[in-house]
Short mmCIF file of C-alpha atoms in Angstrom, two decimals:
data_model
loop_
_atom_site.label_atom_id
_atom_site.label_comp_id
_atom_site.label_asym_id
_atom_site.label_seq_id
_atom_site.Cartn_x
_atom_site.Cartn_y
_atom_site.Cartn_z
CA UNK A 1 2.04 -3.31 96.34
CA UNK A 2 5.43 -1.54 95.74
CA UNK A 3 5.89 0.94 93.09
CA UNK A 4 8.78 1.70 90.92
CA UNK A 5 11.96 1.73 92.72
CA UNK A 6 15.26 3.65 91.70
CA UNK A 7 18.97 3.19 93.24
CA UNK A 8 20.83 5.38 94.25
CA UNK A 9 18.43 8.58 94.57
CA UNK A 10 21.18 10.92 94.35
CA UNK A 11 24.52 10.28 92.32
CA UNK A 12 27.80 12.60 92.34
CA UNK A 13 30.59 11.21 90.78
CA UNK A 14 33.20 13.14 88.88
CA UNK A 15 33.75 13.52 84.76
CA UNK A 16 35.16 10.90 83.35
CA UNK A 17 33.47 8.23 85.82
CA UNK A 18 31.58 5.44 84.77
CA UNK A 19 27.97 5.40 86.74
CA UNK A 20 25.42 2.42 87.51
CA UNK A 21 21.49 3.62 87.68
CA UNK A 22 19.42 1.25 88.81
CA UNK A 23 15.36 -0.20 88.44
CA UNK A 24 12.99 -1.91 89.87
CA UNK A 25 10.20 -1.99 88.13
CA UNK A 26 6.84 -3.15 89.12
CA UNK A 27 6.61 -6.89 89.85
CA UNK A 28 4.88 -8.54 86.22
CA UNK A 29 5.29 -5.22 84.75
CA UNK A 30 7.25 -6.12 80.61
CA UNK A 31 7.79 -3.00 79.69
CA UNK A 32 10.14 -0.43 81.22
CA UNK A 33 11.27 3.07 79.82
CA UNK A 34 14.07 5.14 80.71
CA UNK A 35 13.91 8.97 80.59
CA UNK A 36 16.25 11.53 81.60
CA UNK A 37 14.63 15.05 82.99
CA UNK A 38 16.90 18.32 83.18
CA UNK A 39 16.18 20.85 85.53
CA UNK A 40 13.07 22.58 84.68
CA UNK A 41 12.74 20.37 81.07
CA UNK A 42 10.46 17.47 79.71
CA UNK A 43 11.14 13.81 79.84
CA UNK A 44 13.87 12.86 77.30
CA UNK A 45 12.63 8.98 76.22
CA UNK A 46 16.15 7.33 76.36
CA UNK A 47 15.45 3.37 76.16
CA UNK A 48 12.48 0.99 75.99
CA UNK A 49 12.17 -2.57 76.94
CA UNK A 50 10.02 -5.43 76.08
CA UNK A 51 10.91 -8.07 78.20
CA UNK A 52 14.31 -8.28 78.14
CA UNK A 53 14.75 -6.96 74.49
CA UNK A 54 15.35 -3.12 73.46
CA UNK A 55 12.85 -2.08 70.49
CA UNK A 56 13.70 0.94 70.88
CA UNK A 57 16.83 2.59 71.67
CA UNK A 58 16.80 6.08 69.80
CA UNK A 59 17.14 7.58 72.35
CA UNK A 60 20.41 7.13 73.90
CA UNK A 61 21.80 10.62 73.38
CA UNK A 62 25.72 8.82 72.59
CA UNK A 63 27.14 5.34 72.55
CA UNK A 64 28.09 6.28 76.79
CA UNK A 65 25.22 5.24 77.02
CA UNK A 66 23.73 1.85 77.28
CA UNK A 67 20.83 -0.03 79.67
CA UNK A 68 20.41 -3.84 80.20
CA UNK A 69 16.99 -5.82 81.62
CA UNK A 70 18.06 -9.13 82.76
CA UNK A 71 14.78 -11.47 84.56
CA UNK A 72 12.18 -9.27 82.25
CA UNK A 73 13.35 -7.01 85.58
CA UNK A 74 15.76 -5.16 87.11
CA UNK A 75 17.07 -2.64 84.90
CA UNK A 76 20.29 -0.77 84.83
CA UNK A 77 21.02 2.08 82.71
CA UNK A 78 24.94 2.54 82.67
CA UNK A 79 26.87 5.82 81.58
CA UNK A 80 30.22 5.20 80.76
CA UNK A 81 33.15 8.41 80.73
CA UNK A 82 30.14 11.30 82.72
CA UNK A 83 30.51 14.59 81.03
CA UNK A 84 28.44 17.31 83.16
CA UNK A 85 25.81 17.43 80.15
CA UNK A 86 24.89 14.16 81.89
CA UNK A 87 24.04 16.26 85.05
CA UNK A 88 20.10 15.43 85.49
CA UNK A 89 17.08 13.36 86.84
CA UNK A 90 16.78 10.00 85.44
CA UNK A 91 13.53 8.51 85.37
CA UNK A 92 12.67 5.14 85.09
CA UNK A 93 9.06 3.71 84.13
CA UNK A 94 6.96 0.22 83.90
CA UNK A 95 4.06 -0.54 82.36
CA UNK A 96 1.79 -3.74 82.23
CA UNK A 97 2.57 -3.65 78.04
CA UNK A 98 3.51 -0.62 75.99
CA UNK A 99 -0.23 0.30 75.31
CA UNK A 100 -0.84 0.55 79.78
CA UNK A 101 -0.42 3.48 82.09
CA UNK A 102 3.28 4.38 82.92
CA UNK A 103 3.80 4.22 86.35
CA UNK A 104 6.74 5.99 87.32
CA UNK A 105 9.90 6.02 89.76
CA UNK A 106 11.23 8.82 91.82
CA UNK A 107 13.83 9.34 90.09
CA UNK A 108 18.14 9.41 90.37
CA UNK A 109 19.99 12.96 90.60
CA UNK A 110 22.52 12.56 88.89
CA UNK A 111 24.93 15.38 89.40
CA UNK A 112 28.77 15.04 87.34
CA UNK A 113 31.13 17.61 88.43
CA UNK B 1 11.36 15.93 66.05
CA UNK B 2 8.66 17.17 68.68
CA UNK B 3 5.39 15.33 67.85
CA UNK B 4 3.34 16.66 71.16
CA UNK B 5 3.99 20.70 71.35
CA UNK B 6 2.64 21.82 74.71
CA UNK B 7 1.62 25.42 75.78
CA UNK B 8 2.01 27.52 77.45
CA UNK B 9 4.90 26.57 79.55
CA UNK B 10 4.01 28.18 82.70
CA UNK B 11 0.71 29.22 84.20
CA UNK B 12 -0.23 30.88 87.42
CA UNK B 13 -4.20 31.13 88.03
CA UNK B 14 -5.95 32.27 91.14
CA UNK B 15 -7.34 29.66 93.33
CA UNK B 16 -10.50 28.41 92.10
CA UNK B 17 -10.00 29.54 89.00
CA UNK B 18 -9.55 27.18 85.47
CA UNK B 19 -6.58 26.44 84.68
CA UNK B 20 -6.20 25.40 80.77
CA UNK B 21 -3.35 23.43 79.42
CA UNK B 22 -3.15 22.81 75.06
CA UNK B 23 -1.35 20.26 73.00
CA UNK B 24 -1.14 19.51 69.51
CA UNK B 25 -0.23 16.65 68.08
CA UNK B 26 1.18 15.63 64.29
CA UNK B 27 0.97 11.70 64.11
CA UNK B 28 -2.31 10.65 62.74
CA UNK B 29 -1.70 6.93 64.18
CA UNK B 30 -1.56 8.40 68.16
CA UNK B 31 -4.24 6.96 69.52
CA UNK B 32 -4.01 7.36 73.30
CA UNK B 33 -3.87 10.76 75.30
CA UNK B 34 -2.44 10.73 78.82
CA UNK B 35 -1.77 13.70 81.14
CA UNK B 36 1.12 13.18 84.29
CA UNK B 37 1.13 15.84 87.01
CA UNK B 38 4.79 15.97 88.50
CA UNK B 39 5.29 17.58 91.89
CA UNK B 40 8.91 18.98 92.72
CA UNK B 41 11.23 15.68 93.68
CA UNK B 42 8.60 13.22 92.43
CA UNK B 43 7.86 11.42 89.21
CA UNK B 44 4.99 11.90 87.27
CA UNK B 45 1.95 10.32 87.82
CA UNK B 46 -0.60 9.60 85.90
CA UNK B 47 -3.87 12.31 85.98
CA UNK B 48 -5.95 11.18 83.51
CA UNK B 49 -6.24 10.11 79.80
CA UNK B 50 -8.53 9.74 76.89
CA UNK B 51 -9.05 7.67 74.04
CA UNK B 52 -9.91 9.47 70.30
CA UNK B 53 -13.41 7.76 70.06
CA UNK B 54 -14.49 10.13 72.41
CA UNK B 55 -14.35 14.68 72.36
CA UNK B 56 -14.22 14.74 76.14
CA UNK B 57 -13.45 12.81 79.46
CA UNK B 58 -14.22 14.13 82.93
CA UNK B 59 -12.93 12.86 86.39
CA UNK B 60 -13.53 15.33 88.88
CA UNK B 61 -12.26 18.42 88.74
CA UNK B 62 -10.03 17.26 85.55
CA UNK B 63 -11.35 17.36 82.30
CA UNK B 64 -9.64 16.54 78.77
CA UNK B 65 -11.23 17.74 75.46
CA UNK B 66 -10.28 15.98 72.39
CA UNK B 67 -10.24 17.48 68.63
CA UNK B 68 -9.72 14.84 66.44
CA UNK B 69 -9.81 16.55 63.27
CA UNK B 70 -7.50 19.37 65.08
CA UNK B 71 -5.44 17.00 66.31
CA UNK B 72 -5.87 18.99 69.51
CA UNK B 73 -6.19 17.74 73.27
CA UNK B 74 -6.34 20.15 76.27
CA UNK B 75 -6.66 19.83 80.02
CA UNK B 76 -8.98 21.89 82.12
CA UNK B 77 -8.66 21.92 85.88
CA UNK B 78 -11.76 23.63 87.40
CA UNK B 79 -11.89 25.02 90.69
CA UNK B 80 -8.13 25.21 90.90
CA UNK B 81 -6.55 24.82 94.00
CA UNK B 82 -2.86 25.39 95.57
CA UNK B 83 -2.67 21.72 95.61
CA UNK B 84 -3.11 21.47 92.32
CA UNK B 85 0.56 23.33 91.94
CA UNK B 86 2.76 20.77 89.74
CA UNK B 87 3.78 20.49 86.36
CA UNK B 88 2.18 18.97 84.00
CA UNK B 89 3.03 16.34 81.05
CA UNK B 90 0.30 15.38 77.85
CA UNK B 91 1.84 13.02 75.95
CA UNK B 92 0.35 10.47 72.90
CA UNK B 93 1.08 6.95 72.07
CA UNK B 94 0.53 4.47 68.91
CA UNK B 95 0.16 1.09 68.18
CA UNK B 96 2.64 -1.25 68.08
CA UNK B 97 6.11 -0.92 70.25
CA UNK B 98 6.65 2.62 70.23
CA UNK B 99 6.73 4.71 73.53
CA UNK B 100 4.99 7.87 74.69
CA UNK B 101 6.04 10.91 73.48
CA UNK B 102 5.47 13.76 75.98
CA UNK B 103 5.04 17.28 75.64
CA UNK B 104 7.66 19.65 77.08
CA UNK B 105 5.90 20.36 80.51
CA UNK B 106 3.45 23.32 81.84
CA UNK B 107 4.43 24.50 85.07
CA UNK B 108 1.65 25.51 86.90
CA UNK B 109 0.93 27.78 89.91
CA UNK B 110 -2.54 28.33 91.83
CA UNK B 111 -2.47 31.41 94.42
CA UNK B 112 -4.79 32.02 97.38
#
């Protein structure tokens, strides 16, 4: 079946724009994590969701930042006023339930200039 | 906080050599050990994982070792190959809804 997918796959917008990332995750899959990757770095954990409910949002480096799950599916992590510190790879994962493998997307560049 | 320190961050090892990858952990309640292999423009993927009821799990050419009391987990790669040229993630999970914490990444590189 279909894995993770992410919209757009590349993002450049300019600072001060509000930008849309999108997720599908796997069909049945409840939980979905967001991450965001800078070049050459580890996975910052940004959001998790349950279903359509956030346990965990610690991660959300400022309150630009904010993700919704509507259908216990699609996700869409929204930045709002880009700064280039937002320039980076953001990852989006689903799992069966939080205790199951990860299964990951490939990923949206996003690049703010 | 980092709860999974990984090390070293980059490794180069000649083809068919082992390549050795360590993490530590700090969080007593992690009870589940993956490791994701990334290659360039792709997300990780899931390599192989382990469970702390057991000091070792093999799957090929992959193997993790576990050290409970250490709170220690590596990955060995034997007979590495230029394939095998990614960077790789452990990361440790707990009960309850919490998600994975990952280490910071080993890049690693296998010459001919």
């Amino acid at each position: 079946g279909a894995g993770v997918s992410q919209s757009p796959s590349n993002k450049v917008t300019e600072k001060g724009k509000d930008v849309e990332l999108r997720c599908d995750p796997i069909s049945g899959h409840t939980a979905l994590y967001w991450y965001r990757q800078s070049l050459g770095q580890g996975l910052e954990f940004l959001i998790y969701f349950q279903g359509n409910s956030a346990p965990d949002k610690s991660g959300l480096p400022s309150d630009r930042f904010s993700a919704e799950r509507t259908g216990g599916s699609v996700s869409t992590l929204t930045i709002q006023r880009t700064q280039q510190e937002d320039s980076a790879v953001y990852l989006c994962a689903s799992s069966a339930s939080n205790y199951n493998e990860q299964f990951f997307g490939p990923g949206t560049r996003l690049t703010v200039l | 906080q980092q709860q999974v320190k990984q090390s070293p961050q980059s490794l180069i090892v000649q083809k068919g050599g082992i390549s050795i990858i360590n993490c530590a952990y700090e969080n007593t309640a992690f009870d589940y050990f993956p490791w994701y292999q990334q290659f360039p423009g792709k997300g990780p993927a899931l390599l192989i994982a382990i469970r702390p009821d057991v000091s070792e799990k093999k799957e090929g050419r992959f193997t993790i070792s576990f050290n409970k009391s250490a709170k220690q987990f590596s990955l060995h790669i034997m007979d590495s190959q230029p394939g095998d040229s990614a960077t790789y993630f452990c990361a440790a999970h707990g009960s309850g809804n919490t998600p994975l914490v990952f280490g910071k990444g080993t890049r690693l590189s296998v010459i001919a």
